mmCIF file of C-alpha atoms in Angstrom:
data_model
loop_
_atom_site.group_PDB
_atom_site.id
_atom_site.type_symbol
_atom_site.label_atom_id
_atom_site.label_comp_id
_atom_site.label_asym_id
_atom_site.label_seq_id
_atom_site.Cartn_x
_atom_site.Cartn_y
_atom_site.Cartn_z
ATOM 1 C CA UNK A 1 -27.615 11.946 -0.659
ATOM 2 C CA UNK A 2 -29.070 8.793 -0.828
ATOM 3 C CA UNK A 3 -27.388 5.452 0.560
ATOM 4 C CA UNK A 4 -26.396 3.118 -1.890
ATOM 5 C CA UNK A 5 -24.244 0.267 0.461
ATOM 6 C CA UNK A 6 -23.584 0.379 3.693
ATOM 7 C CA UNK A 7 -19.961 -0.093 4.778
ATOM 8 C CA UNK A 8 -19.770 -0.653 8.518
ATOM 9 C CA UNK A 9 -21.075 1.579 10.905
ATOM 10 C CA UNK A 10 -18.883 4.363 9.642
ATOM 11 C CA UNK A 11 -18.483 4.683 6.245
ATOM 12 C CA UNK A 12 -21.493 4.678 3.645
ATOM 13 C CA UNK A 13 -21.336 5.124 0.148
ATOM 14 C CA UNK A 14 -23.903 7.272 -1.085
ATOM 15 C CA UNK A 15 -24.545 9.183 -4.272
ATOM 16 C CA UNK A 16 -25.818 12.969 -4.560
ATOM 17 C CA UNK A 17 -26.779 14.414 -7.799
ATOM 18 C CA UNK A 18 -25.608 11.753 -9.693
ATOM 19 C CA UNK A 19 -21.781 11.799 -7.836
ATOM 20 C CA UNK A 20 -20.666 9.011 -6.187
ATOM 21 C CA UNK A 21 -18.848 9.491 -2.563
ATOM 22 C CA UNK A 22 -18.235 7.795 0.361
ATOM 23 C CA UNK A 23 -18.849 9.780 3.325
ATOM 24 C CA UNK A 24 -17.370 8.516 7.348
ATOM 25 C CA UNK A 25 -18.465 9.522 10.507
ATOM 26 C CA UNK A 26 -19.313 7.750 13.899
ATOM 27 C CA UNK A 27 -22.351 5.788 13.522
ATOM 28 C CA UNK A 28 -23.622 7.032 9.549
ATOM 29 C CA UNK A 29 -23.986 3.830 8.996
ATOM 30 C CA UNK A 30 -25.880 2.760 11.899
ATOM 31 C CA UNK A 31 -29.207 0.721 10.064
ATOM 32 C CA UNK A 32 -28.291 2.535 7.086
ATOM 33 C CA UNK A 33 -30.311 1.012 3.860
ATOM 34 C CA UNK A 34 -29.680 1.307 0.144
ATOM 35 C CA UNK A 35 -32.248 4.420 -0.926
ATOM 36 C CA UNK A 36 -31.905 5.821 3.257
ATOM 37 C CA UNK A 37 -31.072 9.875 3.291
ATOM 38 C CA UNK A 38 -28.076 10.127 5.267
ATOM 39 C CA UNK A 39 -27.952 12.112 8.428
ATOM 40 C CA UNK A 40 -25.441 15.096 7.244
ATOM 41 C CA UNK A 41 -24.803 15.459 10.673
ATOM 42 C CA UNK A 42 -23.071 12.282 11.323
ATOM 43 C CA UNK A 43 -20.995 13.169 8.385
ATOM 44 C CA UNK A 44 -17.148 13.873 9.073
ATOM 45 C CA UNK A 45 -15.672 13.327 6.016
ATOM 46 C CA UNK A 46 -16.304 13.165 2.109
ATOM 47 C CA UNK A 47 -14.482 11.341 -0.681
ATOM 48 C CA UNK A 48 -16.041 11.792 -3.910
ATOM 49 C CA UNK A 49 -15.613 8.754 -6.265
ATOM 50 C CA UNK A 50 -14.694 9.292 -10.147
ATOM 51 C CA UNK A 51 -15.574 7.557 -13.611
ATOM 52 C CA UNK A 52 -13.741 4.453 -13.376
ATOM 53 C CA UNK A 53 -12.977 4.057 -10.046
ATOM 54 C CA UNK A 54 -12.417 0.427 -8.440
ATOM 55 C CA UNK A 55 -15.844 1.129 -5.878
ATOM 56 C CA UNK A 56 -15.709 -2.103 -4.898
ATOM 57 C CA UNK A 57 -11.781 -2.241 -4.084
ATOM 58 C CA UNK A 58 -12.138 0.855 -2.063
ATOM 59 C CA UNK A 59 -15.055 -0.667 -0.047
ATOM 60 C CA UNK A 60 -13.557 -4.090 0.319
ATOM 61 C CA UNK A 61 -10.582 -1.614 1.974
ATOM 62 C CA UNK A 62 -12.620 -0.032 3.899
ATOM 63 C CA UNK A 63 -14.411 -3.049 5.744
ATOM 64 C CA UNK A 64 -10.998 -3.608 7.482
ATOM 65 C CA UNK A 65 -10.019 -0.279 8.212
ATOM 66 C CA UNK A 66 -10.848 0.996 12.004
ATOM 67 C CA UNK A 67 -11.991 4.505 12.011
ATOM 68 C CA UNK A 68 -9.479 5.532 14.159
ATOM 69 C CA UNK A 69 -6.296 4.865 11.313
ATOM 70 C CA UNK A 70 -8.765 6.505 8.577
ATOM 71 C CA UNK A 71 -8.514 9.605 10.628
ATOM 72 C CA UNK A 72 -4.925 9.490 11.019
ATOM 73 C CA UNK A 73 -3.887 9.019 7.407
ATOM 74 C CA UNK A 74 -6.500 12.169 7.058
ATOM 75 C CA UNK A 75 -4.080 13.682 9.451
ATOM 76 C CA UNK A 76 -1.510 12.488 8.068
ATOM 77 C CA UNK A 77 -2.014 13.848 4.508
ATOM 78 C CA UNK A 78 -3.069 17.111 5.679
ATOM 79 C CA UNK A 79 0.123 17.293 7.051
ATOM 80 C CA UNK A 80 2.134 16.489 3.828
ATOM 81 C CA UNK A 81 0.163 18.298 1.429
ATOM 82 C CA UNK A 82 1.557 21.362 4.033
ATOM 83 C CA UNK A 83 4.948 20.095 3.423
ATOM 84 C CA UNK A 84 4.851 19.655 -0.060
ATOM 85 C CA UNK A 85 2.536 22.757 -1.034
ATOM 86 C CA UNK A 86 0.630 20.620 -3.412
ATOM 87 C CA UNK A 87 -2.910 18.330 -3.221
ATOM 88 C CA UNK A 88 -3.119 14.992 -2.996
ATOM 89 C CA UNK A 89 -5.830 12.593 -4.163
ATOM 90 C CA UNK A 90 -8.454 12.145 -1.464
ATOM 91 C CA UNK A 91 -8.219 8.277 -2.060
ATOM 92 C CA UNK A 92 -5.078 8.571 -0.974
ATOM 93 C CA UNK A 93 -5.890 8.487 2.605
ATOM 94 C CA UNK A 94 -7.585 5.252 2.097
ATOM 95 C CA UNK A 95 -4.651 3.422 0.797
ATOM 96 C CA UNK A 96 -2.501 4.835 3.287
ATOM 97 C CA UNK A 97 -4.600 3.759 5.522
ATOM 98 C CA UNK A 98 -4.432 0.845 4.830
ATOM 99 C CA UNK A 99 -0.667 0.501 4.377
ATOM 100 C CA UNK A 100 -0.459 2.034 8.178
ATOM 101 C CA UNK A 101 -2.576 -0.930 9.298
ATOM 102 C CA UNK A 102 0.055 -3.238 6.994
ATOM 103 C CA UNK A 103 2.883 -1.760 9.283
ATOM 104 C CA UNK A 104 1.498 -2.231 12.466
ATOM 105 C CA UNK A 105 0.816 -6.037 11.940
ATOM 106 C CA UNK A 106 4.135 -6.232 10.754
ATOM 107 C CA UNK A 107 6.146 -4.292 13.687
ATOM 108 C CA UNK A 108 3.788 -6.467 16.504
ATOM 109 C CA UNK A 109 5.325 -9.395 14.589
ATOM 110 C CA UNK A 110 8.627 -8.237 15.371
ATOM 111 C CA UNK A 111 8.543 -7.605 11.155
ATOM 112 C CA UNK A 112 10.423 -4.504 10.710
ATOM 113 C CA UNK A 113 11.969 -4.079 7.254
ATOM 114 C CA UNK A 114 14.011 -1.492 5.417
ATOM 115 C CA UNK A 115 12.883 -0.169 2.086
ATOM 116 C CA UNK A 116 14.174 -1.168 -0.973
ATOM 117 C CA UNK A 117 14.538 2.257 -2.874
ATOM 118 C CA UNK A 118 15.012 4.264 0.234
ATOM 119 C CA UNK A 119 18.227 5.565 -0.308
ATOM 120 C CA UNK A 120 16.690 6.611 -4.414
ATOM 121 C CA UNK A 121 13.804 8.184 -2.473
ATOM 122 C CA UNK A 122 15.888 10.787 -0.399
ATOM 123 C CA UNK A 123 18.519 11.640 -3.262
ATOM 124 C CA UNK A 124 15.756 11.732 -5.866
ATOM 125 C CA UNK A 125 12.933 12.841 -3.866
ATOM 126 C CA UNK A 126 14.068 15.326 -1.321
ATOM 127 C CA UNK A 127 10.499 16.880 -0.458
ATOM 128 C CA UNK A 128 9.035 14.045 -0.540
ATOM 129 C CA UNK A 129 10.950 12.368 1.136
ATOM 130 C CA UNK A 130 10.615 15.397 3.966
ATOM 131 C CA UNK A 131 7.356 14.701 3.984
ATOM 132 C CA UNK A 132 7.723 11.317 4.577
ATOM 133 C CA UNK A 133 9.823 11.738 7.747
ATOM 134 C CA UNK A 134 7.107 13.974 9.088
ATOM 135 C CA UNK A 135 4.953 11.363 8.678
ATOM 136 C CA UNK A 136 6.531 9.071 10.419
ATOM 137 C CA UNK A 137 6.762 11.612 13.493
ATOM 138 C CA UNK A 138 3.496 11.839 13.199
ATOM 139 C CA UNK A 139 2.661 7.795 13.357
ATOM 140 C CA UNK A 140 4.848 7.740 15.908
ATOM 141 C CA UNK A 141 3.071 10.047 18.151
ATOM 142 C CA UNK A 142 0.191 8.689 17.527
ATOM 143 C CA UNK A 143 0.292 5.343 18.045
ATOM 144 C CA UNK A 144 3.456 5.332 21.037
ATOM 145 C CA UNK A 145 4.805 2.773 18.762
ATOM 146 C CA UNK A 146 8.900 3.125 17.652
ATOM 147 C CA UNK A 147 8.175 2.684 14.027
ATOM 148 C CA UNK A 148 11.886 2.168 12.051
ATOM 149 C CA UNK A 149 13.036 5.268 10.333
ATOM 150 C CA UNK A 150 12.310 3.013 7.034
ATOM 151 C CA UNK A 151 8.489 3.738 6.969
ATOM 152 C CA UNK A 152 9.295 7.615 5.687
ATOM 153 C CA UNK A 153 10.838 6.009 2.507
ATOM 154 C CA UNK A 154 7.095 3.608 2.194
ATOM 155 C CA UNK A 155 5.134 7.468 2.923
ATOM 156 C CA UNK A 156 7.277 9.206 0.393
ATOM 157 C CA UNK A 157 6.768 6.766 -1.966
ATOM 158 C CA UNK A 158 2.965 6.867 -1.709
ATOM 159 C CA UNK A 159 3.718 10.415 -2.224
ATOM 160 C CA UNK A 160 5.697 10.535 -5.300
ATOM 161 C CA UNK A 161 2.970 7.768 -6.127
ATOM 162 C CA UNK A 162 0.297 9.954 -5.707
ATOM 163 C CA UNK A 163 1.740 13.397 -7.725
ATOM 164 C CA UNK A 164 2.847 11.399 -10.520
ATOM 165 C CA UNK A 165 6.567 11.687 -10.308
ATOM 166 C CA UNK A 166 7.449 8.124 -11.455
ATOM 167 C CA UNK A 167 5.712 8.916 -14.986
ATOM 168 C CA UNK A 168 7.498 9.841 -17.954
ATOM 169 C CA UNK A 169 11.200 8.623 -16.312
ATOM 170 C CA UNK A 170 11.211 5.112 -17.239
ATOM 171 C CA UNK A 171 10.273 2.769 -20.284
ATOM 172 C CA UNK A 172 6.893 2.217 -19.173
ATOM 173 C CA UNK A 173 6.060 -0.954 -21.875
ATOM 174 C CA UNK A 174 9.790 -2.764 -20.912
ATOM 175 C CA UNK A 175 8.559 -2.168 -16.808
ATOM 176 C CA UNK A 176 4.613 -3.176 -17.428
ATOM 177 C CA UNK A 177 6.298 -6.455 -19.507
ATOM 178 C CA UNK A 178 8.897 -7.096 -16.752
ATOM 179 C CA UNK A 179 5.832 -7.269 -13.713
ATOM 180 C CA UNK A 180 3.953 -9.464 -16.102
ATOM 181 C CA UNK A 181 7.013 -11.673 -16.255
ATOM 182 C CA UNK A 182 7.416 -11.464 -12.401
ATOM 183 C CA UNK A 183 3.599 -12.690 -12.077
ATOM 184 C CA UNK A 184 4.230 -15.562 -14.233
ATOM 185 C CA UNK A 185 7.492 -16.672 -12.557
ATOM 186 C CA UNK A 186 4.462 -16.444 -9.251
ATOM 187 C CA UNK A 187 2.257 -18.418 -10.848
ATOM 188 C CA UNK A 188 4.079 -21.197 -12.689
ATOM 189 C CA UNK A 189 5.786 -21.345 -8.855
ATOM 190 C CA UNK A 190 2.742 -22.228 -7.563
ATOM 191 C CA UNK A 191 1.098 -24.077 -10.014
ATOM 192 C CA UNK A 192 -1.460 -22.285 -10.482
ATOM 193 C CA UNK A 193 -3.001 -18.538 -11.600
ATOM 194 C CA UNK A 194 -2.935 -15.769 -9.481
ATOM 195 C CA UNK A 195 -6.214 -13.902 -8.440
ATOM 196 C CA UNK A 196 -6.071 -10.291 -9.608
ATOM 197 C CA UNK A 197 -8.842 -8.561 -8.719
ATOM 198 C CA UNK A 198 -7.192 -9.017 -4.890
ATOM 199 C CA UNK A 199 -6.273 -6.594 -2.867
ATOM 200 C CA UNK A 200 -2.873 -8.297 -1.808
ATOM 201 C CA UNK A 201 -2.244 -8.646 -5.456
ATOM 202 C CA UNK A 202 -2.720 -5.143 -5.786
ATOM 203 C CA UNK A 203 -0.716 -4.592 -2.989
ATOM 204 C CA UNK A 204 2.218 -6.436 -4.503
ATOM 205 C CA UNK A 205 2.063 -4.659 -7.849
ATOM 206 C CA UNK A 206 2.830 -1.393 -6.245
ATOM 207 C CA UNK A 207 5.741 -3.133 -4.343
ATOM 208 C CA UNK A 208 7.054 -4.786 -6.929
ATOM 209 C CA UNK A 209 7.111 -1.547 -9.362
ATOM 210 C CA UNK A 210 9.191 0.352 -6.749
ATOM 211 C CA UNK A 211 11.085 -2.845 -6.729
ATOM 212 C CA UNK A 212 11.731 -2.436 -10.438
ATOM 213 C CA UNK A 213 11.801 0.952 -10.089
ATOM 214 C CA UNK A 214 14.832 0.855 -7.974
ATOM 215 C CA UNK A 215 17.039 -1.663 -10.418
ATOM 216 C CA UNK A 216 16.755 -0.141 -13.291
ATOM 217 C CA UNK A 217 17.290 3.268 -12.305
ATOM 218 C CA UNK A 218 20.878 5.036 -13.046
ATOM 219 C CA UNK A 219 22.071 4.449 -9.604
ATOM 220 C CA UNK A 220 20.874 1.018 -9.506
ATOM 221 C CA UNK A 221 24.542 -0.654 -9.424
ATOM 222 C CA UNK A 222 25.498 1.154 -6.550
ATOM 223 C CA UNK A 223 26.969 -1.058 -3.615
ATOM 224 C CA UNK A 224 23.812 -1.785 -1.066
ATOM 225 C CA UNK A 225 24.314 -0.978 2.729
ATOM 226 C CA UNK A 226 20.665 -1.195 3.431
ATOM 227 C CA UNK A 227 19.905 -5.140 4.318
ATOM 228 C CA UNK A 228 17.730 -7.166 7.015
ATOM 229 C CA UNK A 229 19.869 -8.426 9.598
ATOM 230 C CA UNK A 230 20.735 -12.043 9.595
ATOM 231 C CA UNK A 231 17.781 -12.118 12.423
ATOM 232 C CA UNK A 232 14.626 -11.354 10.771
ATOM 233 C CA UNK A 233 15.996 -13.445 7.096
ATOM 234 C CA UNK A 234 15.641 -16.677 9.055
ATOM 235 C CA UNK A 235 12.327 -15.790 10.507
ATOM 236 C CA UNK A 236 10.648 -14.858 7.459
ATOM 237 C CA UNK A 237 12.935 -17.672 5.476
ATOM 238 C CA UNK A 238 11.308 -20.442 8.374
ATOM 239 C CA UNK A 239 7.322 -19.033 8.534
ATOM 240 C CA UNK A 240 7.116 -18.836 4.634
ATOM 241 C CA UNK A 241 9.827 -21.083 3.419
ATOM 242 C CA UNK A 242 7.586 -21.629 0.162
ATOM 243 C CA UNK A 243 6.617 -17.496 -0.245
ATOM 244 C CA UNK A 244 10.191 -16.906 0.314
ATOM 245 C CA UNK A 245 11.340 -19.724 -2.488
ATOM 246 C CA UNK A 246 9.019 -18.039 -4.818
ATOM 247 C CA UNK A 247 10.820 -14.402 -3.943
ATOM 248 C CA UNK A 248 13.824 -15.702 -4.554
ATOM 249 C CA UNK A 249 12.978 -16.631 -7.753
ATOM 250 C CA UNK A 250 11.103 -13.696 -9.009
ATOM 251 C CA UNK A 251 14.274 -11.905 -7.915
ATOM 252 C CA UNK A 252 16.706 -14.499 -10.015
ATOM 253 C CA UNK A 253 14.425 -12.873 -13.064
ATOM 254 C CA UNK A 254 14.269 -9.518 -11.968
ATOM 255 C CA UNK A 255 18.266 -9.794 -12.000
ATOM 256 C CA UNK A 256 18.222 -11.680 -15.141
ATOM 257 C CA UNK A 257 15.781 -8.866 -16.934
ATOM 258 C CA UNK A 258 17.820 -5.752 -15.799
ATOM 259 C CA UNK A 259 21.053 -7.109 -15.039
ATOM 260 C CA UNK A 260 21.248 -5.763 -11.199
ATOM 261 C CA UNK A 261 20.829 -7.916 -7.865
ATOM 262 C CA UNK A 262 17.068 -7.239 -5.380
ATOM 263 C CA UNK A 263 18.507 -6.274 -2.204
ATOM 264 C CA UNK A 264 17.671 -8.439 0.421
ATOM 265 C CA UNK A 265 15.313 -6.248 2.332
ATOM 266 C CA UNK A 266 13.150 -6.004 -0.998
ATOM 267 C CA UNK A 267 13.240 -10.733 -1.040
ATOM 268 C CA UNK A 268 11.959 -10.384 2.411
ATOM 269 C CA UNK A 269 9.220 -7.780 0.976
ATOM 270 C CA UNK A 270 8.433 -9.251 -1.880
ATOM 271 C CA UNK A 271 8.121 -12.378 0.766
ATOM 272 C CA UNK A 272 5.667 -11.013 2.824
ATOM 273 C CA UNK A 273 3.163 -9.622 -0.380
ATOM 274 C CA UNK A 274 3.711 -12.962 -1.743
ATOM 275 C CA UNK A 275 2.502 -14.757 1.315
ATOM 276 C CA UNK A 276 -0.627 -11.685 1.617
ATOM 277 C CA UNK A 277 -1.310 -13.021 -2.118
ATOM 278 C CA UNK A 278 -1.665 -16.790 -0.604
ATOM 279 C CA UNK A 279 -3.649 -16.253 2.011
ATOM 280 C CA UNK A 280 -6.218 -13.627 0.107
ATOM 281 C CA UNK A 281 -6.692 -16.395 -2.375
ATOM 282 C CA UNK A 282 -7.044 -19.159 0.011
ATOM 283 C CA UNK A 283 -9.418 -17.154 2.035
ATOM 284 C CA UNK A 284 -11.840 -16.663 -1.032
ATOM 285 C CA UNK A 285 -12.137 -20.049 -1.886
ATOM 286 C CA UNK A 286 -13.048 -20.595 1.410
ATOM 287 C CA UNK A 287 -16.012 -18.196 1.796
#
């Protein structure tokens, strides 16, 4: 097993018998250079990369992810697999750790946001939602943070998506066309193309897809009872006025496309993702 790329002191991209893997372990990447033999005694976790995987995406994600969050995500997924009776993809550890890190940052700024599809998820995916509630309990216990109940729905959607639960239930072509139209709204609003190679864009697309699936579901015309409070609404409007204005345009477009309005909490979450999208592009330009 030889080093291909050192990601940080605790994470290394390696190759063994032609198979690429990301391995983690305390100190495994310290003074590790391409071609070096990996000290197997340091390996705590290994994640096999498949053909077609965007390895660069995972490398950039892991550069920013604290080892403790990676271990926590692994423990949460291990528990979810037992709850669901199914194996979950190894790489879900990376995206779940990223989600946890993002959620903690949001909460530290007083931005606890409702999930726009919480009702649908609870109704249509009860097993995944129960697993999400267990994941939430584990997160609260590990971080000692009073994480809102809404995060259970976010966990559940990760599990639904990982198990392929969204496939076959909606017209994929319609979904993709609508998502592309929403991105065009953002590009028109800011007068420049969106950089689709960034991790922030990947996050945005995932959220947009969840938002759309909620609007396209048979229950989308029900009375929405879950919304962000007025104080949070005002806070985000003030903090990110341009992103909020853009999110409002996207919500208007989605309503025109499918005839049902986005919930207030969905607009606020769109605002945060659009703001991150812009911040990511600005950071890449500054480098």
